[in-house]
Amino acid sequence: MSSQRDVSKFTDISKSTTEGDGSFKRKPSSFREFIEKDGRFAPEKGRYHLYVSYACPWATRTLIVRKLKGLEDFIDVSVVSPRMGEHGWPFASADSFPGTDNDPVNGAQHVKDLYLKAKPDYEGRFTVPVLWDKKEGTIVNNESSEIIRMFNTAFNDEISADKAALDIYPEALRKEIDDVNEWVYDTVNNGVYKSGFASTQKAYEAAVIPLFESLDRLEKMLEGKEYLVGNQLTEADVRLFVTIIRFDPVYVGHFKCNLRTIRNGYPAIHLWMRKLYWNNDAFKSTCNFDHIKTHYYWSHPHINPTRVVPVGPIPNILPL
Ligand SMILES: N[C@@H](CCC(=O)N[C@@H](CS)C(=O)NCC(=O)O)C(=O)O
């Protein structure tokens, strides 16, 4: 399964350009349907398939919530190769990197094939995660922030009572979670990309300074606390974790986010991250440092033309 249309300007990230001022602007996701009871996409066991990369922070959010909510038997997963090349994300059939899957649903060679099957005239980035509906043969949603909201509630009638009771977006904390998410997304989750993809000194500094101001702010928020919002695990923790876990191994070097490291500069964030990782398997089992490091250092030849992957830091994450 592969398309005839030339979509290389969308698949090859080294061909993507920054804005006129050298800054990186992320485009909004295109597929925005929801799994919901009595809706077009009903919460049926085995109906949906999740395509992810272990390397991608946005995709990893969905893997963490899938695991937290015990949805492994409801939604199967395929993991792409971390080496995102000229055709975008490849499946194992196109690049058999260890820990990579074939596509058992569509037989796709690359993630772009899924998008073009769902929408032959699609023009946009071919991103993961992709939540695929086997019944209609289309993409339900490719926006991680919405996929995790669906996973939080859509299957609650089908899963065990303890898993259904776990609510990472509880009514009483929504306002606070939304507020945190907003600045964390802009300056931290996307801030590392804005720093790393900036093509002028000015655009880089305009991203990296606010990034570290936000880390300073998060450090204060997490002092003496287990979780970011309230006294419970919420999606604010999930959304921040995927960036922080990649910080020292990748963003410090590859994206030039090197004012401080998490392990040496932010004791409260560092402890919060390690507790989530070492004490909760949903975080540890969805984290693959080999995929993470290989992806960034290999897939952005405009930033790292030699594709050499640094050996450190050793270890990738310190013990508790
Ligand atoms: N808004 C999307 C962003 C996903 C995204 O940008 N994924 C990156 C990997 S980390 C990707 O697949 N990029 C491929 C490309 O831009 O060609 C989400 O949060 O789900």
XYZ file of C-alpha atoms and ligand atoms in Angstrom:
340
model
C 0.000 0.000 0.000
C 1.585 3.249 -1.074
C 0.409 6.393 -2.773
C 1.382 7.703 -6.218
C 1.069 11.390 -5.309
C 4.313 13.279 -4.618
C 3.998 14.379 -1.031
C 7.700 14.653 -0.286
C 7.452 18.272 0.806
C 5.280 17.031 3.675
C 7.100 13.794 4.486
C 10.675 15.016 4.516
C 11.185 17.127 7.619
C 14.512 18.427 6.366
C 12.555 20.122 3.548
C 10.233 21.913 5.950
C 11.048 25.572 6.439
C 10.691 27.938 9.357
C 8.676 31.164 9.211
C 10.210 34.336 7.716
C 11.560 35.334 11.141
C 13.257 31.943 11.647
C 10.689 30.673 14.144
C 8.996 27.259 14.140
C 5.177 27.226 14.111
C 3.351 23.926 14.697
C 0.308 23.420 12.446
C -3.002 22.291 13.966
C -3.989 18.611 13.640
C -6.557 17.738 10.961
C -8.596 14.741 12.127
C -10.650 15.735 15.155
C -13.475 13.206 15.598
C -14.244 11.637 18.963
C -14.968 8.127 20.172
C -18.220 8.473 22.068
C -21.259 6.449 22.983
C -24.030 6.637 20.349
C -21.681 8.647 18.132
C -20.269 7.822 14.699
C -17.257 6.262 16.441
C -18.659 4.099 19.234
C -16.443 2.675 22.007
C -16.152 -0.912 20.722
C -13.489 -3.380 21.790
C -10.976 -4.067 18.993
C -12.414 -1.459 16.625
C -9.581 1.081 16.899
C -5.867 0.859 16.250
C -3.262 3.252 17.572
C -0.174 4.069 15.510
C 2.659 5.538 17.547
C 6.344 6.186 17.781
C 8.089 5.594 21.100
C 10.262 8.526 20.168
C 7.457 11.023 19.879
C 6.379 12.799 23.066
C 2.871 13.466 21.752
C 2.328 9.819 20.797
C 3.762 8.648 24.100
C 1.080 10.612 25.953
C -1.497 8.326 24.329
C 0.470 5.180 25.221
C 0.704 6.251 28.862
C -3.029 6.927 29.153
C -3.908 3.718 27.276
C -1.919 1.825 29.900
C -3.177 3.847 32.884
C -6.761 3.131 31.839
C -6.128 -0.559 31.109
C -7.080 -0.261 27.449
C -4.441 -2.666 26.112
C -7.062 -5.294 25.206
C -9.342 -2.712 23.626
C -6.922 -0.834 21.401
C -3.975 -2.490 19.663
C -0.819 -0.548 18.929
C 1.756 -0.469 16.142
C 5.126 1.157 16.764
C 6.948 2.774 13.849
C 10.693 2.930 13.322
C 12.348 5.913 15.016
C 14.246 6.712 11.805
C 11.931 9.244 10.201
C 13.382 9.717 6.734
C 12.397 11.175 3.380
C 9.089 9.266 3.351
C 8.322 10.091 6.963
C 7.717 7.453 9.640
C 8.376 3.881 8.345
C 6.880 0.639 9.622
C 9.146 -2.394 10.149
C 8.458 -3.589 6.588
C 10.261 -0.466 5.350
C 12.834 -0.146 8.153
C 13.244 -3.015 10.588
C 14.691 -1.098 13.537
C 14.546 -3.216 16.754
C 11.239 -2.843 18.576
C 9.377 -1.699 15.458
C 6.123 -3.246 14.150
C 4.563 -3.908 10.795
C 1.136 -2.456 10.129
C -1.277 -5.384 10.626
C -4.370 -3.362 9.742
C -3.542 -1.562 6.505
C -0.230 -3.102 5.470
C 1.167 0.403 5.179
C 4.880 0.966 4.575
C 4.830 4.460 6.019
C 2.487 6.524 8.180
C 1.812 8.774 5.180
C -0.031 5.839 3.524
C -2.598 5.884 6.338
C -3.289 9.575 5.879
C -3.616 9.221 2.117
C -5.949 6.262 2.504
C -8.145 8.258 4.881
C -7.971 11.402 2.753
C -6.318 11.081 -0.676
C -5.961 14.851 -1.061
C -4.537 15.332 2.446
C -2.010 18.129 2.638
C -0.270 18.429 5.961
C 2.288 16.759 8.170
C 2.079 12.974 8.462
C 2.285 12.849 12.231
C 1.905 10.281 14.953
C -0.129 9.473 16.957
C -2.875 8.268 14.614
C -6.045 6.727 16.010
C -7.452 4.539 13.250
C -10.980 3.159 12.894
C -10.923 -0.318 11.318
C -14.689 -0.268 10.707
C -14.801 2.846 8.512
C -11.181 2.534 7.393
C -10.295 6.070 8.376
C -8.513 8.240 10.905
C -10.615 9.211 13.906
C -8.166 11.627 15.433
C -4.491 12.597 15.190
C -4.321 15.056 18.065
C -2.806 13.546 21.195
C -4.421 15.987 23.625
C -7.830 14.843 22.380
C -6.954 11.151 22.160
C -5.979 11.131 25.847
C -9.290 12.795 26.764
C -11.127 10.046 24.851
C -9.141 7.305 26.511
C -9.878 8.858 29.896
C -13.643 8.428 29.546
C -14.889 6.772 26.340
C -14.398 3.149 27.415
C -15.389 3.550 31.074
C -18.477 1.337 30.667
C -16.403 -1.506 29.243
C -13.362 -1.568 31.552
C -12.920 -2.697 35.168
C -14.371 -0.484 37.907
C -10.974 0.546 39.286
C -9.719 1.572 35.847
C -12.967 3.407 35.110
C -12.646 5.280 38.404
C -9.240 6.651 37.463
C -9.949 10.143 36.148
C -7.002 12.198 34.926
C -9.221 15.159 33.977
C -11.556 15.453 36.973
C -14.298 18.076 36.837
C -13.111 19.895 39.959
C -9.568 20.359 38.635
C -10.316 21.108 34.985
C -9.815 24.842 35.142
C -6.453 24.472 36.874
C -5.344 21.677 34.521
C -6.321 23.734 31.463
C -4.418 26.759 32.776
C -1.245 24.744 33.405
C -1.542 22.907 30.078
C -1.757 26.170 28.175
C 1.596 27.654 29.204
C 3.310 24.282 29.539
C 2.314 23.433 25.962
C 3.491 26.723 24.533
C 6.758 27.177 26.406
C 7.795 23.632 27.386
C 6.231 20.847 25.239
C 6.436 22.946 22.098
C 9.097 25.259 23.540
C 11.821 22.636 23.099
C 10.853 22.272 19.415
C 10.715 26.041 18.945
C 14.240 26.261 20.383
C 15.586 23.348 18.365
C 13.998 24.182 15.021
C 14.667 27.939 15.184
C 16.812 29.037 12.267
C 17.887 32.420 13.656
C 19.611 33.378 16.905
C 16.720 35.689 17.780
C 14.022 33.036 17.274
C 16.067 30.516 19.282
C 16.528 32.864 22.224
C 12.854 33.895 22.057
C 12.006 30.230 22.720
C 14.778 28.992 25.009
C 14.508 31.795 27.593
C 10.732 31.325 28.203
C 11.324 27.552 28.273
C 13.670 27.882 31.235
C 11.451 30.491 32.915
C 8.668 27.898 32.776
C 10.938 25.187 34.147
C 11.788 27.549 37.044
C 8.062 28.030 37.613
C 7.392 24.271 37.472
C 10.235 23.665 39.912
C 8.521 25.900 42.474
C 5.135 24.253 41.836
C 6.572 20.776 42.410
C 8.574 21.511 45.556
C 7.272 19.086 48.206
C 4.533 17.847 45.838
C 3.881 14.520 44.118
C 1.782 15.922 41.285
C 1.372 19.166 39.381
C -2.307 19.864 40.003
C -4.243 18.911 43.145
C -2.889 15.898 44.985
C -3.505 13.391 42.264
C -2.157 12.250 38.946
C -3.751 14.267 36.154
C -3.215 14.752 32.438
C -1.068 17.781 33.330
C 1.519 15.328 34.717
C 1.272 13.062 31.673
C 1.663 15.971 29.266
C 4.684 17.397 31.071
C 6.376 14.048 31.764
C 6.903 13.161 28.098
C 8.925 16.330 27.566
C 10.909 16.154 30.814
C 11.953 12.510 30.302
C 13.463 13.486 26.905
C 15.128 16.621 28.237
C 18.573 15.487 29.389
C 19.018 12.687 26.804
C 17.947 14.806 23.812
C 16.760 18.386 24.193
C 19.813 19.663 26.108
C 22.099 18.724 23.220
C 20.078 18.315 20.049
C 17.684 21.242 20.601
C 20.255 23.475 22.393
C 18.137 23.667 25.561
C 21.283 23.801 27.650
C 20.891 26.521 30.258
C 20.548 23.738 32.836
C 19.848 20.016 32.886
C 16.933 18.490 34.768
C 19.200 16.223 36.823
C 21.526 19.007 37.979
C 19.345 22.083 37.840
C 15.844 21.116 38.924
C 15.708 18.819 41.986
C 11.922 18.913 42.425
C 11.141 18.274 38.744
C 13.804 15.585 38.716
C 12.289 13.781 41.721
C 8.732 14.097 40.314
C 9.906 12.615 36.992
C 11.766 9.723 38.596
C 8.846 8.862 40.887
C 6.472 8.659 37.949
C 8.952 6.598 35.948
C 10.086 4.151 38.613
C 6.827 3.799 40.561
C 4.256 3.650 37.773
C 4.672 1.147 34.963
C 2.472 3.178 32.604
C 5.341 5.665 32.408
C 8.307 3.264 32.427
C 6.961 0.641 30.021
C 6.103 3.260 27.387
C 9.549 4.861 27.494
C 12.133 3.580 25.032
C 15.330 5.637 25.212
C 16.860 3.882 22.217
C 13.954 4.970 20.004
C 13.934 8.434 21.552
C 17.607 9.195 21.044
C 17.885 7.562 17.634
C 14.854 9.415 16.340
C 15.930 12.945 17.105
C 19.615 12.625 16.267
C 18.944 10.586 13.096
C 15.807 12.256 11.725
C 16.797 15.907 11.640
C 19.807 16.042 9.288
C 19.310 19.798 8.978
C 20.265 19.979 12.688
C 22.589 16.957 12.982
C 23.938 16.163 9.476
C 26.248 13.327 10.641
C 23.363 11.479 12.324
C 25.760 10.498 15.106
C 23.800 9.645 18.276
C 25.524 10.755 21.498
C 26.301 8.018 24.013
C 25.322 9.952 27.128
C 23.918 10.817 29.449
C 24.667 7.645 31.388
C 22.293 6.524 32.683
C 19.445 7.976 30.654
C 17.491 8.279 33.891
C 18.924 8.164 37.400
C 17.495 5.830 40.043
C 15.296 7.189 42.847
N -0.497 17.871 17.468
C 0.041 16.617 17.317
C 1.541 16.717 17.060
C 2.133 15.367 16.724
C 3.527 15.530 16.109
O 3.964 16.631 15.739
N 4.230 14.395 15.978
C 5.555 14.419 15.367
C 6.530 13.492 16.057
S 7.034 13.996 17.624
C 5.488 13.890 13.955
O 4.908 12.849 13.722
N 6.100 14.615 13.007
C 6.218 14.175 11.663
C 6.358 15.333 10.701
O 6.159 16.483 11.097
O 6.650 15.049 9.543
C -0.284 15.825 18.573
O -0.090 16.329 19.692
O -0.773 14.727 18.416
